[in-house]
XYZ file of C-alpha atoms in Angstrom:
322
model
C -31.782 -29.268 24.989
C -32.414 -28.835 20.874
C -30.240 -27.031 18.957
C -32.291 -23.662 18.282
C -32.126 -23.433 22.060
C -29.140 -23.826 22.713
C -28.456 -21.500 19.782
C -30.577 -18.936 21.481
C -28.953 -18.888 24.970
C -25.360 -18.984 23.339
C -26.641 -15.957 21.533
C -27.913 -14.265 25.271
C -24.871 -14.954 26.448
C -22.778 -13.142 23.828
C -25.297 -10.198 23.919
C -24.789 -9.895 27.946
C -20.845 -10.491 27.740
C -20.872 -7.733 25.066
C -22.824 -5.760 27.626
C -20.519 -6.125 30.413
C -17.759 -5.204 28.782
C -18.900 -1.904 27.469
C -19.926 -1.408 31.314
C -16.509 -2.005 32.074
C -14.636 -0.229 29.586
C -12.746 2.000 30.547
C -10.868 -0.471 32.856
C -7.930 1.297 33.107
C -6.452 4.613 32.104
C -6.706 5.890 28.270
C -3.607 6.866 26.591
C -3.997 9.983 23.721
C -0.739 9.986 20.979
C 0.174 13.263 20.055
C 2.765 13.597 17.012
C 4.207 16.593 17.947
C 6.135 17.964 21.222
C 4.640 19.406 24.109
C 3.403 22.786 24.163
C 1.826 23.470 20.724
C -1.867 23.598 19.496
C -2.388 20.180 19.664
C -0.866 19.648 23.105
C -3.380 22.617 24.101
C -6.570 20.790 23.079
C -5.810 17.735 24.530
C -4.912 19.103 27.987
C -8.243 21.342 27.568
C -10.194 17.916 27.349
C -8.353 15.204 29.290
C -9.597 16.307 32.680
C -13.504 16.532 31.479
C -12.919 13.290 29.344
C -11.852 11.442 33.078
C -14.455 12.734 34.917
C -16.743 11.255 32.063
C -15.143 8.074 31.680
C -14.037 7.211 35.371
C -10.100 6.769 34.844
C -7.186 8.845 33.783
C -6.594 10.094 30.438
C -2.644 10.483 29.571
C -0.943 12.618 27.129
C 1.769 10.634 25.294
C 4.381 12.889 22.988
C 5.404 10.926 19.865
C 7.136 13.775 17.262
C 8.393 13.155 14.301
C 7.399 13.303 10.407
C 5.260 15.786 10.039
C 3.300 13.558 13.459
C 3.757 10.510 11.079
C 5.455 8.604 13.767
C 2.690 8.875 16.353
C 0.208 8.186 13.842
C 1.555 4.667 12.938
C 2.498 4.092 16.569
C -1.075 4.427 16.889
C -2.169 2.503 13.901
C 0.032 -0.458 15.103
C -1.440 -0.541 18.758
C -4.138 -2.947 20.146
C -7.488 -1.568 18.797
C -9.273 -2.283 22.384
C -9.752 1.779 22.700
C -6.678 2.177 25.387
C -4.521 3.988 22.795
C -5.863 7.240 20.984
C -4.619 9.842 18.694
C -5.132 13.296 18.577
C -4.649 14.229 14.851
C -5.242 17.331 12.703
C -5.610 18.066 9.410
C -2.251 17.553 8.362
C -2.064 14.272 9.572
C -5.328 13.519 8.825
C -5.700 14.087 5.292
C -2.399 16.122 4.454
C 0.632 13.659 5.356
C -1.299 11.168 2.413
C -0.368 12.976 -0.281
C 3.030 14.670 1.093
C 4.483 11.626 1.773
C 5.178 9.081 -0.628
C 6.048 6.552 1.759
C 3.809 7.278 4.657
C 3.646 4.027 7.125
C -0.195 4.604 7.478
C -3.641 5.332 5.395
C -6.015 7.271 7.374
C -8.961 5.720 6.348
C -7.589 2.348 6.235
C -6.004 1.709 9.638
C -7.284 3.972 11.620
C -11.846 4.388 12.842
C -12.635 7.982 13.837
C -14.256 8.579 16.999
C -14.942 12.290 17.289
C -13.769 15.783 15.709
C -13.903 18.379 18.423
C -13.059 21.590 16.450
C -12.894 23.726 13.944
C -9.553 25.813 13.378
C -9.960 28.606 10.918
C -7.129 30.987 9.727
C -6.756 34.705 9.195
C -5.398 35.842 5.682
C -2.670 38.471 6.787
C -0.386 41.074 5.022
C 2.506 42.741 6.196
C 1.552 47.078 7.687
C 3.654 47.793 5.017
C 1.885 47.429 1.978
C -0.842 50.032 0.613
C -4.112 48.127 1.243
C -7.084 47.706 3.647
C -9.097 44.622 2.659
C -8.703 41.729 0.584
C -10.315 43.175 -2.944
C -7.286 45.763 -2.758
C -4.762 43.296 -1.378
C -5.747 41.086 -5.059
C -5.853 44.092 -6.964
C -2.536 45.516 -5.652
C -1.191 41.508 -6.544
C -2.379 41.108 -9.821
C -0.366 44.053 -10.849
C 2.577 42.315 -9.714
C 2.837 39.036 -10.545
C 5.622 37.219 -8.790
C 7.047 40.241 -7.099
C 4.430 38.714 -4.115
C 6.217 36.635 -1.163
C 4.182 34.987 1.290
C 5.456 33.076 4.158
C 4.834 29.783 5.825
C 5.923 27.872 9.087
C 7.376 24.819 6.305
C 6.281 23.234 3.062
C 3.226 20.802 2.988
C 1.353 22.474 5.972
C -2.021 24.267 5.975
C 0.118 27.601 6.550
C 1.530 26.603 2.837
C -1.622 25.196 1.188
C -4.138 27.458 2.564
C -2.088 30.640 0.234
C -1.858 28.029 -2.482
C -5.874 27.529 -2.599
C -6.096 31.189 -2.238
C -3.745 31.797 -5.764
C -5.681 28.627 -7.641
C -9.379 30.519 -6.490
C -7.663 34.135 -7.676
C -5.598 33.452 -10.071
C -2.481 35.312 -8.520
C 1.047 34.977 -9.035
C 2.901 34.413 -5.647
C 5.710 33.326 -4.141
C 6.371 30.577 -1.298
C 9.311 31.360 1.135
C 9.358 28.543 3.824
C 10.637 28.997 7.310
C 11.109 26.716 10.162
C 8.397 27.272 12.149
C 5.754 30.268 12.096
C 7.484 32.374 14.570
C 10.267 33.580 11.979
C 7.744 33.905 8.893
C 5.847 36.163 10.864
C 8.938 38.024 11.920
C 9.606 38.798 8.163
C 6.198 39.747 7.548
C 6.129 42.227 9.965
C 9.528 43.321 8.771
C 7.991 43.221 5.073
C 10.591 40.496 3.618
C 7.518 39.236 3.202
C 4.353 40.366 1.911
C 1.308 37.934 3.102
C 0.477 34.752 5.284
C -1.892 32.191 6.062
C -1.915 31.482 9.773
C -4.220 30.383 12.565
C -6.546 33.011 14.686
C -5.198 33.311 17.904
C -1.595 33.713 16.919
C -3.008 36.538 14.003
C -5.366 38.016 16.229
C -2.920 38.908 18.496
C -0.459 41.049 16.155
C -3.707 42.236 14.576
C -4.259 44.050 17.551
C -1.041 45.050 18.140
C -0.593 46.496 14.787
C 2.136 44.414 14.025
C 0.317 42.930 11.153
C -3.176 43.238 8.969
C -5.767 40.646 8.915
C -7.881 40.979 5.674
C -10.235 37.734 5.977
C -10.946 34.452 7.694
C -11.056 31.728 6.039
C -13.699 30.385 8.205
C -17.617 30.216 6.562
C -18.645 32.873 9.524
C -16.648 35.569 11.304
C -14.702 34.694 14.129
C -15.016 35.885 17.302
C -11.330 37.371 18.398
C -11.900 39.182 14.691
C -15.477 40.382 14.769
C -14.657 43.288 12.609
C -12.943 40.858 9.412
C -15.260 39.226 7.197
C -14.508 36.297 5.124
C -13.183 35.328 2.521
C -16.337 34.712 1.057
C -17.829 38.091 1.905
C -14.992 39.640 0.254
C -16.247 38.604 -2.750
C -14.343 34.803 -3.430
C -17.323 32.345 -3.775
C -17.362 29.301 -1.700
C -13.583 29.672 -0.438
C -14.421 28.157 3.600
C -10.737 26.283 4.260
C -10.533 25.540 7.872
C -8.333 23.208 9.732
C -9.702 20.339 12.623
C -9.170 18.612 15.367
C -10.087 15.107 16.202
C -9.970 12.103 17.574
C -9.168 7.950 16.163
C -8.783 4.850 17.215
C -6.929 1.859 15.334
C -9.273 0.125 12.914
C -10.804 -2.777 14.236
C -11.814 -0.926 17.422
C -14.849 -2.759 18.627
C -18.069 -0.738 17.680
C -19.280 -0.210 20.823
C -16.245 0.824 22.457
C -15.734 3.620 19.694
C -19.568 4.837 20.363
C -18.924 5.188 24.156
C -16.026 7.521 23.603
C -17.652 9.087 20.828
C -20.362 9.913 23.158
C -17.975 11.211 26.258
C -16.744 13.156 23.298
C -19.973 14.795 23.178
C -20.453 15.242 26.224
C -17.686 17.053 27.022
C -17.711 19.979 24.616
C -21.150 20.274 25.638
C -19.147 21.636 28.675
C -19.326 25.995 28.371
C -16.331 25.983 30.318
C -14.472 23.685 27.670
C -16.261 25.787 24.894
C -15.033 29.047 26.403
C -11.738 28.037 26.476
C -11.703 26.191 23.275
C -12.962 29.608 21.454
C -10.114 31.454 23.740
C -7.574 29.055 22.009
C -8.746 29.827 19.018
C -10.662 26.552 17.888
C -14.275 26.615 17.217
C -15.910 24.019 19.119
C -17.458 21.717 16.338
C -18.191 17.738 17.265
C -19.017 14.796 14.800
C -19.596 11.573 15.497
C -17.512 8.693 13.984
C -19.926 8.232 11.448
C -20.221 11.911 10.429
C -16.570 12.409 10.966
C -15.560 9.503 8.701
C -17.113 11.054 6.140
C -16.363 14.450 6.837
C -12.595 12.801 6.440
C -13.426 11.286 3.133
C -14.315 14.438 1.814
C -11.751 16.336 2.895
C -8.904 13.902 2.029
C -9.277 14.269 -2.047
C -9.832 18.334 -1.257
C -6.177 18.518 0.791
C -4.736 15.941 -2.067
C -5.618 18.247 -4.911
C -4.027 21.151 -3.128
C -0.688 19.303 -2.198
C -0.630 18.380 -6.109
C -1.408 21.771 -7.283
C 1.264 23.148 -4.455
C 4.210 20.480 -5.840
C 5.364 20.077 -2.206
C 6.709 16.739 -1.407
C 8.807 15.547 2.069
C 10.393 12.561 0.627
């Protein structure tokens, strides 16, 4: 047998063991690393998509609860895991492109050590102000502002999060003069702002739709490009009147880098396939996430992009956790 030959079955025989193995993967059940306890946002998505995701991929997908650091310490017990696509994380933005610049010392680099596999949603956030105050949409509520420089308070469920950098953008694109107050958690900001200790708030849509509707607080804008549906009657941001402000939060999905390609395209794809699901879309809208898939390669550089955005405002916001 010559050597091109021989060359050429080796070759067939790498192509068909590559095959096999992506036929076989999943061989056993897929574990998804959350940074944060049980019960919050996060925990909600990935219980929404771990039964679809098994009944695409043929084996169980479990829900492991790493908290800690702002979900720094599931990220790099991610990052530091085989990369044979058995160990996932569910990350969003903060510990996607936030925890970079908050941290000083953080144990992992997004785009180095980890390869995206899918984003699944969208998260946008309703601009809110406490019933208290004299105005009806955001034009007044900048007007009214302006006029007071620093005498402004808005809240936030801790420093460094979107709750704190989403207001922060907002000031830089207006020009206002406000001022953070931090709480430990969003349940006590919004508290205060319904009390009027404090005056405004950044904070996700189901959570604001909610005392919308009660009265308990007023939602001004969205932050989100289009209206969102559990606030049909609140534009934007951008339709009242502050060009090209769209900041919205996400959800997704990485592996640790080094993954083998074909691995990350077969979950990408069961990724796909399962918030193709209306029942999953349904309930994702319900939860207040806007369905919203990439691919790995779109979602890597979706992250790219948004990493320098999130940097500039964690710089311009001088909040550090070190």
């Amino acid at each position: 047998m010559n050597g091109n030959v021989k060359k050429t079955l080796v070759a067939a025989w790498c192509l068909a063991a590559s095959a096999a193995a992506l036929a076989a993967f999943p061989e056993k059940p897929i574990k998804v690393v959350i940074g944060f306890p049980a019960g919050g946002p996060l925990d909600q998505h990935a219980r929404l998509l771990s039964d679809k995701l098994q009944a695409v991929l043929g084996q169980p997908v479990l829900i492991d609860y790493k908290p800690g650091a702002g979900g720094s310490v599931g990220a790099d017990a991610v990052a530091k895991s085989p990369a044979d696509g058995y160990t996932l994380m569910l990350a969003n933005t903060g510990v996607a492109v936030i925890n970079g610049a908050l941290y000083s010392k953080l144990p992992y680099n997004t785009l180095r050590d980890f390869t995206p596999i899918a984003r699944t949603a969208m998260q946008p956030l309703a601009l809110l102000v406490t019933p208290k105050l004299p105005v009806n949409n955001l034009q007044e509520f900048v007007r009214y502002a302006k006029a007071r420089p620093g005498q402004i308070n808005y809240g936030s469920a801790g420093n460094g999060g979107i709750s704190h950098l989403v207001p922060e953008m907002f000031k830089t694109a207006t020009g206002l003069y406000m001022v953070h107050i931090p709480y430990r958690g969003s349940a006590p900001a919004f508290t205060d702002l319904m009390g009027g200790q404090v005056q405004f708030m950044a904070e996700s849509i189901p959570q604001a739709a909610n005392y919308h509707k009660q009265g308990k607080v007023r939602a001004l804008a969205v932050t989100s490009a289009a209206r969102n549906p559990a606030l049909p009657d609140i534009p934007t941001v951008i339709e009242s009147g502050i060009k090209g402000f769209e900041v919205v939060g996400f959800y997704g999905f990485l592996a640790p880098a080094g993954t083998p390609k074909d691995v990350i395209a077969k979950l990408s794809d069961a990724f796909r396939q399962v918030l193709g699901n209306p029942e999953v879309r349904e309930r994702m809208t319900s939860q207040g996430a806007d369905p919203a898939f990439l691919g790995t390669e779109d979602f890597a550089r979706f992250l790219a992009a948004e990493t320098p955005r999130w940097e500039k405002a964690v710089k311009a916001s001088g909040a550090r956790m070190d």
